[in-house]
XYZ file of C-alpha atoms in Angstrom:
641
model
C -166.012 -169.674 18.874
C -169.608 -169.719 20.127
C -172.083 -167.007 19.710
C -175.331 -166.759 21.233
C -178.201 -165.398 19.263
C -181.392 -164.072 20.871
C -184.988 -165.522 20.123
C -188.420 -164.091 20.199
C -191.412 -165.457 22.020
C -192.012 -168.025 19.032
C -188.529 -169.359 19.167
C -187.229 -167.690 15.998
C -183.865 -166.241 16.162
C -183.775 -162.563 16.241
C -181.838 -161.626 13.034
C -182.005 -158.806 10.742
C -183.505 -160.828 8.066
C -185.608 -163.718 8.244
C -187.217 -166.361 6.019
C -191.022 -166.597 6.383
C -191.786 -169.755 8.027
C -194.824 -172.244 7.356
C -197.432 -172.625 10.321
C -197.108 -176.296 11.975
C -200.231 -177.626 10.187
C -198.846 -176.349 6.649
C -195.730 -177.751 7.513
C -196.749 -181.127 8.149
C -199.102 -181.349 5.389
C -196.051 -179.934 3.195
C -198.201 -177.121 1.583
C -197.883 -173.673 0.772
C -198.836 -171.685 3.877
C -200.409 -168.544 3.543
C -201.351 -168.079 7.061
C -198.044 -166.367 8.420
C -195.960 -163.727 7.174
C -192.437 -162.530 7.673
C -192.137 -161.003 11.102
C -189.359 -158.541 11.503
C -187.883 -157.705 14.851
C -189.625 -154.575 16.317
C -192.911 -155.230 14.327
C -196.248 -155.250 16.176
C -197.396 -158.479 17.633
C -200.065 -160.226 15.543
C -203.487 -160.460 16.789
C -203.882 -163.482 19.238
C -200.579 -162.673 20.897
C -201.298 -162.242 24.618
C -198.174 -159.823 24.973
C -199.663 -156.787 22.830
C -203.307 -155.825 22.535
C -204.571 -154.972 19.069
C -204.957 -151.018 18.733
C -206.514 -148.499 16.383
C -204.552 -145.624 15.041
C -206.076 -142.820 12.803
C -204.963 -139.417 11.757
C -207.136 -136.656 13.695
C -206.935 -133.076 13.706
C -205.631 -131.972 16.987
C -205.882 -128.587 18.747
C -202.106 -129.163 19.340
C -199.577 -128.077 16.711
C -197.047 -130.694 17.638
C -198.733 -133.723 16.174
C -202.008 -134.694 14.350
C -201.711 -138.316 15.155
C -204.069 -139.460 18.050
C -204.188 -143.164 19.382
C -207.617 -143.958 19.916
C -208.229 -146.978 21.888
C -206.786 -150.003 23.254
C -209.388 -152.926 22.794
C -209.310 -156.277 24.797
C -206.464 -158.693 24.045
C -206.935 -162.011 22.924
C -204.905 -165.240 23.245
C -204.295 -168.060 20.954
C -206.180 -170.696 22.906
C -209.666 -168.336 22.835
C -211.458 -166.588 20.334
C -210.772 -162.693 19.404
C -213.263 -160.295 21.234
C -212.249 -157.177 19.378
C -212.736 -156.420 15.829
C -210.594 -153.456 15.847
C -208.165 -152.820 13.123
C -204.232 -153.202 14.009
C -202.260 -150.821 11.936
C -198.520 -151.623 12.304
C -197.213 -148.445 11.287
C -196.337 -149.546 7.795
C -199.635 -149.553 5.845
C -200.339 -152.982 6.559
C -203.572 -153.687 8.330
C -204.372 -157.104 9.953
C -207.968 -158.059 10.387
C -209.358 -160.183 13.461
C -210.849 -163.460 13.359
C -214.809 -163.286 12.456
C -217.309 -165.649 14.231
C -219.632 -168.023 11.957
C -222.603 -169.722 13.694
C -223.237 -173.333 13.227
C -226.504 -172.191 11.086
C -224.442 -170.492 8.599
C -223.583 -173.213 5.773
C -220.053 -171.435 5.461
C -219.174 -172.772 9.021
C -219.323 -176.257 7.961
C -216.883 -175.811 5.003
C -214.747 -173.443 6.789
C -214.257 -176.041 9.760
C -213.295 -178.673 7.079
C -211.023 -176.798 5.041
C -209.473 -174.037 6.906
C -206.493 -174.581 9.096
C -206.934 -171.675 11.444
C -210.525 -171.984 12.306
C -211.159 -172.886 16.076
C -214.361 -173.610 17.680
C -215.730 -171.424 20.556
C -215.608 -172.387 23.887
C -218.549 -171.080 25.283
C -220.443 -174.087 25.794
C -219.888 -178.198 25.262
C -219.475 -178.219 21.503
C -219.608 -174.550 20.866
C -221.905 -172.827 18.702
C -219.657 -172.037 15.771
C -216.307 -171.248 14.760
C -213.709 -168.339 14.713
C -212.332 -168.048 11.331
C -208.936 -166.299 10.987
C -209.116 -164.383 7.818
C -206.747 -164.977 4.954
C -204.317 -162.140 4.044
C -204.793 -160.865 0.398
C -202.360 -162.445 -2.032
C -199.646 -160.122 -3.179
C -200.580 -158.657 -6.782
C -204.179 -159.438 -6.271
C -206.442 -157.071 -8.181
C -208.772 -155.195 -5.632
C -212.534 -155.231 -6.250
C -214.214 -152.466 -8.104
C -217.270 -152.670 -5.844
C -217.040 -149.728 -3.205
C -216.926 -150.960 0.364
C -219.256 -149.542 3.229
C -216.445 -147.612 4.468
C -216.126 -145.720 1.042
C -214.070 -142.817 0.027
C -217.121 -140.417 0.001
C -217.982 -141.237 3.609
C -214.590 -141.142 4.654
C -214.511 -137.298 3.138
C -217.585 -136.564 4.883
C -215.945 -137.802 8.161
C -212.789 -135.761 7.702
C -215.017 -132.616 7.592
C -216.687 -133.340 10.551
C -213.628 -133.974 12.444
C -212.612 -130.228 12.202
C -216.128 -129.233 13.715
C -215.623 -131.647 16.504
C -212.340 -130.640 17.734
C -213.603 -127.326 17.492
C -216.895 -127.185 19.129
C -217.481 -130.783 20.335
C -214.665 -131.846 22.224
C -213.625 -128.608 23.738
C -217.018 -128.829 25.560
C -215.861 -130.014 29.011
C -215.281 -128.972 32.498
C -212.151 -127.243 33.234
C -209.338 -129.527 35.343
C -210.248 -127.900 38.577
C -214.229 -128.502 38.179
C -213.516 -131.886 36.468
C -211.664 -133.257 39.352
C -214.582 -132.495 41.965
C -216.830 -133.980 39.146
C -214.743 -137.240 38.873
C -214.709 -137.686 42.540
C -218.382 -137.628 42.755
C -218.805 -140.196 40.073
C -216.324 -142.569 41.140
C -217.482 -142.539 44.723
C -221.096 -142.582 43.920
C -221.941 -143.766 40.662
C -219.401 -146.008 39.078
C -219.343 -148.411 41.919
C -222.904 -149.171 41.179
C -222.526 -149.250 37.465
C -218.510 -149.878 36.791
C -218.615 -149.311 32.818
C -215.535 -147.574 33.424
C -212.288 -148.281 34.978
C -210.566 -145.267 36.783
C -206.994 -146.256 35.560
C -208.379 -146.517 31.999
C -208.842 -142.669 31.940
C -205.633 -141.707 30.203
C -203.623 -138.412 31.614
C -202.998 -137.404 28.159
C -205.916 -134.806 27.883
C -205.779 -134.537 24.049
C -206.946 -137.826 23.328
C -210.567 -138.465 22.015
C -211.247 -141.400 24.109
C -210.139 -139.562 27.194
C -212.138 -136.503 26.508
C -215.447 -138.421 25.804
C -214.832 -140.265 29.236
C -214.468 -136.787 30.836
C -217.791 -135.449 29.319
C -219.685 -138.672 30.282
C -218.447 -138.672 33.700
C -219.166 -135.003 34.344
C -222.681 -135.604 32.583
C -223.268 -138.434 35.460
C -221.895 -136.196 38.287
C -223.868 -133.210 37.239
C -226.907 -134.797 38.917
C -225.466 -134.744 42.460
C -226.286 -131.619 44.606
C -222.498 -131.008 45.276
C -221.802 -130.496 41.641
C -223.762 -127.260 41.327
C -220.687 -125.131 41.815
C -218.808 -126.834 39.327
C -221.142 -127.043 36.326
C -218.980 -124.822 33.829
C -217.396 -125.592 30.461
C -214.759 -122.886 30.035
C -211.890 -121.847 32.737
C -213.450 -119.105 34.924
C -216.499 -119.209 32.944
C -220.246 -118.603 34.034
C -221.899 -121.316 35.937
C -224.363 -123.132 33.857
C -227.736 -124.512 34.880
C -227.976 -128.345 34.973
C -230.140 -128.359 31.909
C -227.646 -126.021 29.926
C -224.719 -128.206 31.161
C -226.082 -131.687 30.710
C -227.548 -130.673 27.155
C -224.144 -129.460 25.942
C -222.288 -132.571 27.162
C -224.848 -134.917 25.850
C -225.117 -133.554 22.276
C -221.227 -133.219 22.122
C -220.736 -136.981 23.005
C -223.623 -138.045 20.968
C -222.136 -136.237 17.905
C -218.746 -137.279 18.376
C -219.929 -141.106 18.617
C -222.120 -140.406 15.396
C -219.276 -139.200 13.502
C -217.250 -142.277 13.469
C -214.279 -140.713 15.555
C -214.153 -143.602 17.584
C -213.581 -146.860 16.111
C -212.593 -149.120 18.952
C -215.775 -151.086 19.555
C -215.088 -151.852 23.298
C -214.968 -147.965 23.860
C -218.147 -147.899 21.649
C -219.788 -150.338 24.162
C -218.765 -148.312 27.086
C -219.636 -144.995 25.847
C -222.870 -145.893 24.450
C -223.868 -147.531 27.449
C -222.652 -144.726 30.011
C -224.553 -142.338 27.860
C -227.577 -144.362 27.534
C -227.930 -144.394 31.119
C -226.845 -140.713 32.000
C -228.564 -138.743 29.210
C -231.541 -136.727 29.697
C -233.659 -135.859 26.754
C -234.669 -132.029 26.307
C -237.621 -132.730 24.123
C -240.072 -135.391 23.046
C -238.139 -135.949 19.772
C -235.100 -136.913 21.958
C -236.944 -139.134 24.356
C -235.974 -142.194 22.454
C -232.151 -141.734 22.484
C -231.398 -143.391 25.640
C -232.794 -146.503 24.015
C -231.273 -146.262 20.789
C -227.910 -145.939 22.687
C -228.642 -149.108 24.478
C -229.298 -150.855 21.221
C -226.128 -149.441 19.853
C -224.212 -150.845 23.094
C -225.967 -154.387 22.596
C -225.099 -154.233 18.920
C -221.468 -153.601 19.330
C -221.445 -155.884 22.323
C -222.668 -158.811 20.031
C -220.026 -157.940 17.227
C -217.224 -158.388 19.815
C -218.659 -161.644 20.915
C -218.837 -160.303 24.622
C -221.975 -162.549 25.322
C -219.750 -165.711 24.468
C -217.952 -167.079 27.472
C -214.081 -167.164 27.449
C -211.481 -169.494 28.948
C -210.500 -168.957 32.646
C -206.846 -168.181 31.651
C -207.925 -165.520 29.570
C -206.115 -162.374 30.547
C -209.097 -160.033 30.286
C -211.921 -162.210 31.495
C -212.708 -160.151 34.360
C -213.293 -157.052 32.362
C -215.162 -158.910 29.899
C -217.382 -159.935 32.554
C -218.098 -156.785 33.897
C -218.807 -154.876 30.541
C -221.245 -157.575 29.420
C -222.872 -157.461 32.906
C -223.211 -153.524 32.438
C -224.845 -154.093 29.129
C -227.090 -156.611 30.135
C -228.356 -154.730 33.349
C -228.758 -151.625 31.078
C -230.843 -153.730 28.789
C -233.185 -154.583 31.453
C -233.209 -150.974 33.074
C -233.929 -149.743 29.484
C -236.950 -152.088 29.038
C -238.431 -151.065 32.276
C -237.998 -147.183 31.969
C -238.983 -146.986 28.361
C -241.195 -149.901 27.709
C -238.621 -151.363 25.381
C -238.311 -155.155 24.496
C -235.207 -156.776 25.855
C -232.501 -157.178 23.273
C -230.424 -159.867 25.059
C -231.792 -163.349 25.991
C -230.369 -165.871 28.341
C -230.575 -168.466 25.334
C -228.201 -166.558 23.281
C -225.451 -165.915 25.913
C -222.518 -168.347 26.876
C -221.952 -167.037 30.266
C -223.299 -168.605 33.490
C -225.065 -165.419 34.964
C -224.652 -166.726 38.665
C -220.992 -167.150 38.381
C -220.923 -163.426 36.281
C -222.695 -161.919 39.245
C -220.516 -163.630 41.803
C -217.352 -162.244 40.274
C -218.357 -158.594 40.630
C -217.615 -156.117 43.290
C -220.059 -156.061 46.148
C -222.193 -152.748 44.872
C -222.527 -153.773 41.368
C -223.230 -157.225 42.560
C -225.984 -156.041 44.506
C -227.303 -154.090 41.721
C -227.266 -156.920 39.263
C -229.166 -158.990 41.827
C -232.017 -156.348 41.824
C -231.818 -156.397 38.037
C -231.899 -160.034 37.951
C -235.467 -159.421 40.001
C -236.556 -156.827 37.472
C -236.093 -159.359 34.945
C -238.547 -161.715 36.317
C -240.844 -158.780 36.853
C -240.793 -157.750 33.337
C -242.007 -161.167 32.399
C -245.318 -160.393 33.759
C -245.757 -157.516 31.421
C -244.921 -158.971 28.193
C -247.482 -158.879 25.166
C -250.130 -161.985 25.624
C -248.823 -162.831 29.330
C -251.447 -160.880 31.394
C -252.703 -163.382 33.737
C -256.142 -164.437 34.504
C -255.449 -164.493 38.381
C -253.271 -162.169 40.500
C -249.719 -163.011 40.344
C -246.809 -162.111 42.894
C -243.312 -162.503 42.153
C -241.553 -163.508 45.527
C -238.666 -161.176 46.392
C -235.734 -161.876 48.909
C -235.302 -159.579 51.928
C -233.199 -156.892 51.019
C -231.025 -157.061 54.041
C -230.295 -160.770 53.227
C -229.515 -159.771 49.621
C -226.850 -157.007 51.461
C -225.566 -159.939 53.554
C -225.322 -162.126 50.439
C -223.320 -159.970 48.346
C -221.048 -159.031 51.155
C -222.106 -155.427 51.061
C -222.624 -155.054 54.638
C -219.546 -152.592 54.871
C -220.815 -150.357 51.968
C -221.851 -146.756 52.815
C -225.337 -146.147 54.024
C -226.004 -143.713 51.197
C -225.093 -146.423 48.672
C -227.151 -149.168 50.152
C -230.081 -146.617 50.167
C -229.919 -145.824 46.702
C -229.911 -149.322 45.850
C -232.909 -150.020 48.222
C -234.874 -147.409 46.320
C -234.499 -149.588 43.339
C -235.134 -152.778 45.138
C -238.635 -150.891 46.200
C -239.469 -149.820 42.856
C -239.018 -153.495 41.673
C -241.380 -154.424 44.613
C -243.882 -152.096 43.467
C -243.775 -153.719 39.811
C -243.731 -157.266 41.227
C -247.362 -157.699 41.574
C -249.884 -158.220 38.753
C -253.626 -157.986 38.702
C -256.197 -159.039 35.913
C -257.280 -156.541 33.569
C -260.527 -156.638 34.955
C -259.703 -155.385 38.426
C -256.526 -153.182 37.380
C -258.467 -149.927 38.066
C -260.517 -151.441 41.136
C -260.834 -149.416 44.353
C -259.948 -152.337 46.286
C -256.951 -154.030 44.777
C -255.516 -157.626 45.666
C -254.284 -157.627 49.543
C -250.864 -158.661 48.609
C -250.776 -156.089 45.912
C -251.897 -153.124 48.207
C -249.691 -153.713 51.102
C -246.588 -154.336 49.008
C -247.157 -151.374 47.000
C -247.778 -149.202 49.682
C -245.255 -150.375 51.987
C -242.586 -149.931 49.149
C -243.825 -146.625 48.007
C -243.545 -145.212 51.662
C -240.072 -146.337 51.898
C -238.973 -144.639 48.770
C -240.779 -141.451 49.876
C -239.087 -141.599 53.053
C -235.473 -142.525 52.122
C -235.478 -139.596 49.277
C -237.294 -136.967 51.304
C -236.244 -137.385 54.918
C -233.249 -139.990 55.574
C -231.090 -139.342 52.981
C -231.789 -136.102 51.173
C -228.658 -134.998 49.212
C -226.568 -137.953 50.144
C -227.818 -140.759 47.532
C -226.245 -141.893 44.217
C -228.429 -139.656 42.007
C -228.680 -142.115 39.275
C -231.964 -142.517 37.026
C -233.626 -145.121 38.892
C -233.994 -142.696 42.002
C -236.765 -140.344 40.170
C -238.274 -143.413 38.615
C -238.721 -145.054 42.077
C -240.181 -141.643 43.196
C -242.561 -141.531 40.057
C -243.715 -145.035 40.968
C -244.560 -144.048 44.323
C -246.248 -140.893 43.001
C -248.515 -143.383 40.836
C -249.471 -145.506 44.063
C -250.617 -142.428 45.823
C -252.387 -141.303 42.927
C -254.128 -144.650 42.779
C -255.370 -144.104 46.332
C -256.476 -140.664 45.966
C -258.466 -141.579 42.897
C -260.033 -144.732 43.434
C -260.553 -145.056 47.450
C -264.190 -144.687 49.074
C -262.980 -143.695 52.569
C -261.978 -139.973 53.008
C -259.582 -140.846 55.362
C -257.416 -142.876 52.719
C -258.255 -140.383 49.887
C -256.846 -137.775 52.250
C -253.813 -139.830 52.870
C -253.011 -140.529 49.369
C -253.313 -136.583 48.351
C -250.874 -135.966 51.084
C -248.425 -138.574 49.839
C -248.957 -137.240 46.137
C -248.070 -133.630 47.405
C -244.967 -135.095 48.833
C -243.857 -137.034 46.157
C -244.590 -134.191 43.831
C -242.414 -132.045 45.566
C -239.465 -134.589 45.567
C -239.743 -134.743 41.935
C -239.824 -131.049 41.705
C -236.454 -130.981 43.233
C -235.257 -133.146 40.873
C -236.733 -131.849 37.557
C -233.733 -129.854 36.427
C -231.702 -133.190 36.702
C -234.143 -135.694 34.920
C -236.381 -135.555 32.338
C -238.788 -138.088 33.577
C -239.297 -135.997 36.912
C -240.119 -132.800 34.768
C -242.532 -134.567 32.958
C -244.310 -136.105 36.088
C -244.177 -132.684 37.721
C -245.934 -130.960 34.847
C -249.013 -133.372 34.784
C -249.071 -134.003 38.484
C -249.315 -130.061 38.900
C -252.354 -129.938 36.591
C -253.941 -132.628 38.399
C -253.833 -130.642 41.738
C -254.769 -127.376 40.160
C -257.896 -129.090 38.526
C -258.473 -130.734 42.164
C -258.418 -127.203 43.636
C -260.956 -126.125 41.104
C -263.344 -128.842 41.710
C -263.274 -128.113 45.675
C -264.209 -124.632 44.954
C -266.842 -125.426 42.950
C -268.391 -128.025 45.065
C -267.887 -125.778 48.193
C -269.870 -122.877 46.239
C -272.719 -125.583 45.256
C -273.178 -126.578 48.930
C -272.885 -123.269 50.356
C -269.552 -124.039 52.063
C -266.858 -121.697 52.393
C -264.022 -122.251 49.774
C -261.091 -123.674 51.723
C -258.575 -123.107 49.226
C -258.643 -119.550 50.968
C -257.763 -118.941 54.897
C -260.954 -118.876 56.800
C -260.922 -116.358 59.410
C -263.077 -116.916 62.686
C -265.971 -114.487 63.286
C -265.907 -113.240 66.700
C -268.702 -113.510 69.169
C -271.038 -110.374 69.284
C -270.009 -109.004 66.070
C -271.606 -109.090 62.489
C -275.111 -110.378 61.642
C -276.692 -113.089 63.673
C -275.511 -116.575 61.815
C -277.670 -119.626 61.260
C -276.747 -122.826 63.141
C -276.151 -124.642 59.859
C -273.909 -121.789 58.836
C -271.978 -121.766 62.356
C -271.408 -125.484 61.777
C -270.117 -124.997 58.347
C -267.568 -122.288 59.404
C -266.514 -124.149 62.359
C -266.032 -127.267 60.121
C -264.160 -125.125 57.691
C -261.932 -123.727 60.332
C -260.902 -126.926 61.540
C -260.061 -128.381 58.226
C -257.922 -125.119 57.332
C -256.088 -125.318 60.517
C -255.333 -128.791 59.786
C -253.889 -128.030 56.003
C -256.316 -130.255 54.816
C -259.129 -129.179 52.783
C -260.261 -132.418 52.043
C -261.838 -132.746 55.509
C -264.635 -131.083 53.823
C -265.900 -134.216 52.535
C -265.873 -136.211 55.419
C -269.551 -135.575 55.992
C -270.202 -136.671 52.403
C -268.051 -139.861 51.738
C -269.687 -140.830 48.758
C -268.669 -137.664 46.815
C -266.372 -138.240 43.676
C -264.275 -135.326 43.499
C -262.846 -136.424 40.067
C -266.408 -136.589 38.634
C -266.538 -133.129 38.842
C -263.440 -132.130 37.000
C -263.552 -129.592 34.022
C -265.127 -131.763 31.030
C -262.094 -130.455 28.847
C -259.717 -131.862 31.204
C -258.693 -135.138 29.683
C -258.981 -137.285 32.773
C -258.643 -140.601 30.980
C -255.362 -139.655 29.797
C -254.159 -138.850 33.304
C -255.371 -142.292 34.393
C -253.629 -143.860 31.562
C -250.511 -142.349 32.267
C -250.322 -142.748 35.934
C -251.407 -146.217 35.773
C -249.286 -146.973 32.561
C -246.199 -146.041 35.164
C -247.276 -148.938 37.234
C -247.723 -151.142 34.306
C -245.008 -150.011 32.007
C -246.059 -152.696 29.300
C -249.158 -150.673 28.516
C -248.236 -146.993 28.488
C -244.724 -146.130 27.134
C -245.386 -142.741 25.797
C -244.603 -140.463 28.724
C -242.586 -138.301 26.975
C -245.347 -137.025 25.232
C -246.859 -135.505 28.479
C -245.295 -132.434 28.395
C -246.801 -131.460 25.180
C -250.312 -132.516 26.917
C -249.998 -130.646 30.246
C -247.718 -127.774 29.307
C-alpha cells in the first residue's frame, strides 16, 4: 500500500515530528550545522522566505476590551537571493525571536573574516563586486549564559514605554477625525497630494481602526489634507464636535503623531520611514522652538532608510522592488526639499546610493516622476549655494522647458491643478537657479539673465496662485515657499530700483504676494512669518511717505484727497494747485508712489525710522533667495511681532 505524504516548500515531508537537517553547505563539509533549526508544520516562515513577510507583534493597551494584542506592521519581505531590507523582529508566537541579517561594509575589518568563515554570508548586489556583505545572525546556543551587560533596550526603558502607552491610547491616538470627516480628508489627500508624494499606498491603510499604524496614517493624512480649502468644514477630532481652526487641528495632530513616534510604539522601520517622512513634509511649527522639527524628522527618515538598506539596489526579481524604489525616492526628494526650505545640508549623497537614479525616476507614476525631475533640478541648484562655492562670475543653471518635462514624463493627461502645483515648484527652482557674485548680490541692476528669469518666474507664481487656480491647487509646502520667493523678488525691485515706475511695479507685486501669503498663514508657518515681516515693512513705508510729504509741503497720500471746488475756499497758489492735482491723480490711481515721480532719486528706505532694523529685513528677504546665507527665518516672528 502506497501512502503519499505532503511536503513543504523546502521539500521536507510534513510530519508531526521532524529531525533537524543541516544546511547544504554544512552537509557537504560534514560539519555540525547551527544555521537551521527544527521547523514544525504551522510555524512562521523564516526570514528570507518569499512567502511570508517578517512582522512585529507587541502587546499594546487598547481601548477595546476584547484583546490587548495589536499587530503593528508588515515590513518589506525579502528573498533568499537578495539581502534583507527590514530589520524588524519576527516573533513566531512561541517566544523565539529571529533576527535579520546585518550589513557589514568592506571598510569594516569584520567583513573580511565573516565572508571567509561564515557559510551564511552573501555579498550585496547593488554594484559589480558589491560594497560589503550581508551576514545572517547565528542563533544563540541552547543553555548559553546571557550577558550581564544591559542592552540599549533595557528593562528600565521598556518600563517607561509601558507607562507612556497608556497616555498614548488615552490622549494621542484618539486625536483623529471621526469617520465621516476622515472620508473627505482621505479623498482630498489621495486625489491631490499623495500622487505628488506617494509615501503611502492607499491599500496599505488597514480597515482595522484600532491598529496604531492605521491610526497614525489617518492622523498624518488628515494633517496634510487640512491645508486644502475644501477641508475647512471637516476639521474636528470628536464626532459631532465643534469645528477647529487649522492651527488648532494641525497642532493637535502633529503633537499626537510626534509623541507616538517618540514613544517607541512603532518598531517597524519601514513604517517609521514613511511616517517620519510624511510628518516632516506636512507638519507645521507653531513657534520658533519647533522650527527645526521638520528637519529633525527628515534626518530620522534618512536614518531608518539607511538602516533598512533602502539605498542599496536589489535584484529585478525582488517582489517588493517597486515599493522599495518609491520609498527611497520619497526620502531622497524630501532630503533635497528640506535642504532648500531650511538651509540644511543634504544627508543622502549619490556616491552612497546603489540605485540608478534615472531608472528609479522612470519607474514612478507620471505625477511623482515629474516631481522627481524638478527635485533633480533643485539638487543641481543647491550646489550653487554650498559653502565655499560662491562663484566669481554669474552662474546660470540651464533648465528644460516645463512643457517638455510634462511630455517626457507622460503627464499630459494629468489634471490642470496638479500640473499647476508642480509648475509653481518648477518656477521656484528657476528663481533659485541663478547665482551672482557676492559683490553684486545687492546691486540695483542684477545680471540680465538673473533679472529676466527671476522676474518671469515670480510673475507666473503670483498669477497661478492668485488668479488662475485659486483654491484648486495641491496645497503642499512648496506652494507658500514659491510665493515667498516671489515676494522676495518683488522686494528686491522695490528696494533697489532707481526708476520710479519699476519701484512702483515692485511695490504692487509685493502687496499682491503679501495678500496671497496672508490667505495661507493659517496653513503654513512660513507664510505667517513672511506676512508678519512684510506688513511691518509696508507700515514703515507708509510712515516714510507721510513724513516726506510733510517735509515737502505735499499732502499725505495715505489719506483720501478731496478736490477743492472752484470759487470756494481761500485763493490757492499755483504750486499748491499743482501739488493738489498731482496728489488727486495719484490717489485716484491707488498708487501713492506716483508722488515721487518728480523726484526719481529719492530713497524712501533711507527715510525709515532709525530704530527699524532695515539690515535685518534685507538679510531676511535676500536670504530667502540665497538659502545658503540665511536659514533663521523662523526667528522673524520674535523680531517683527
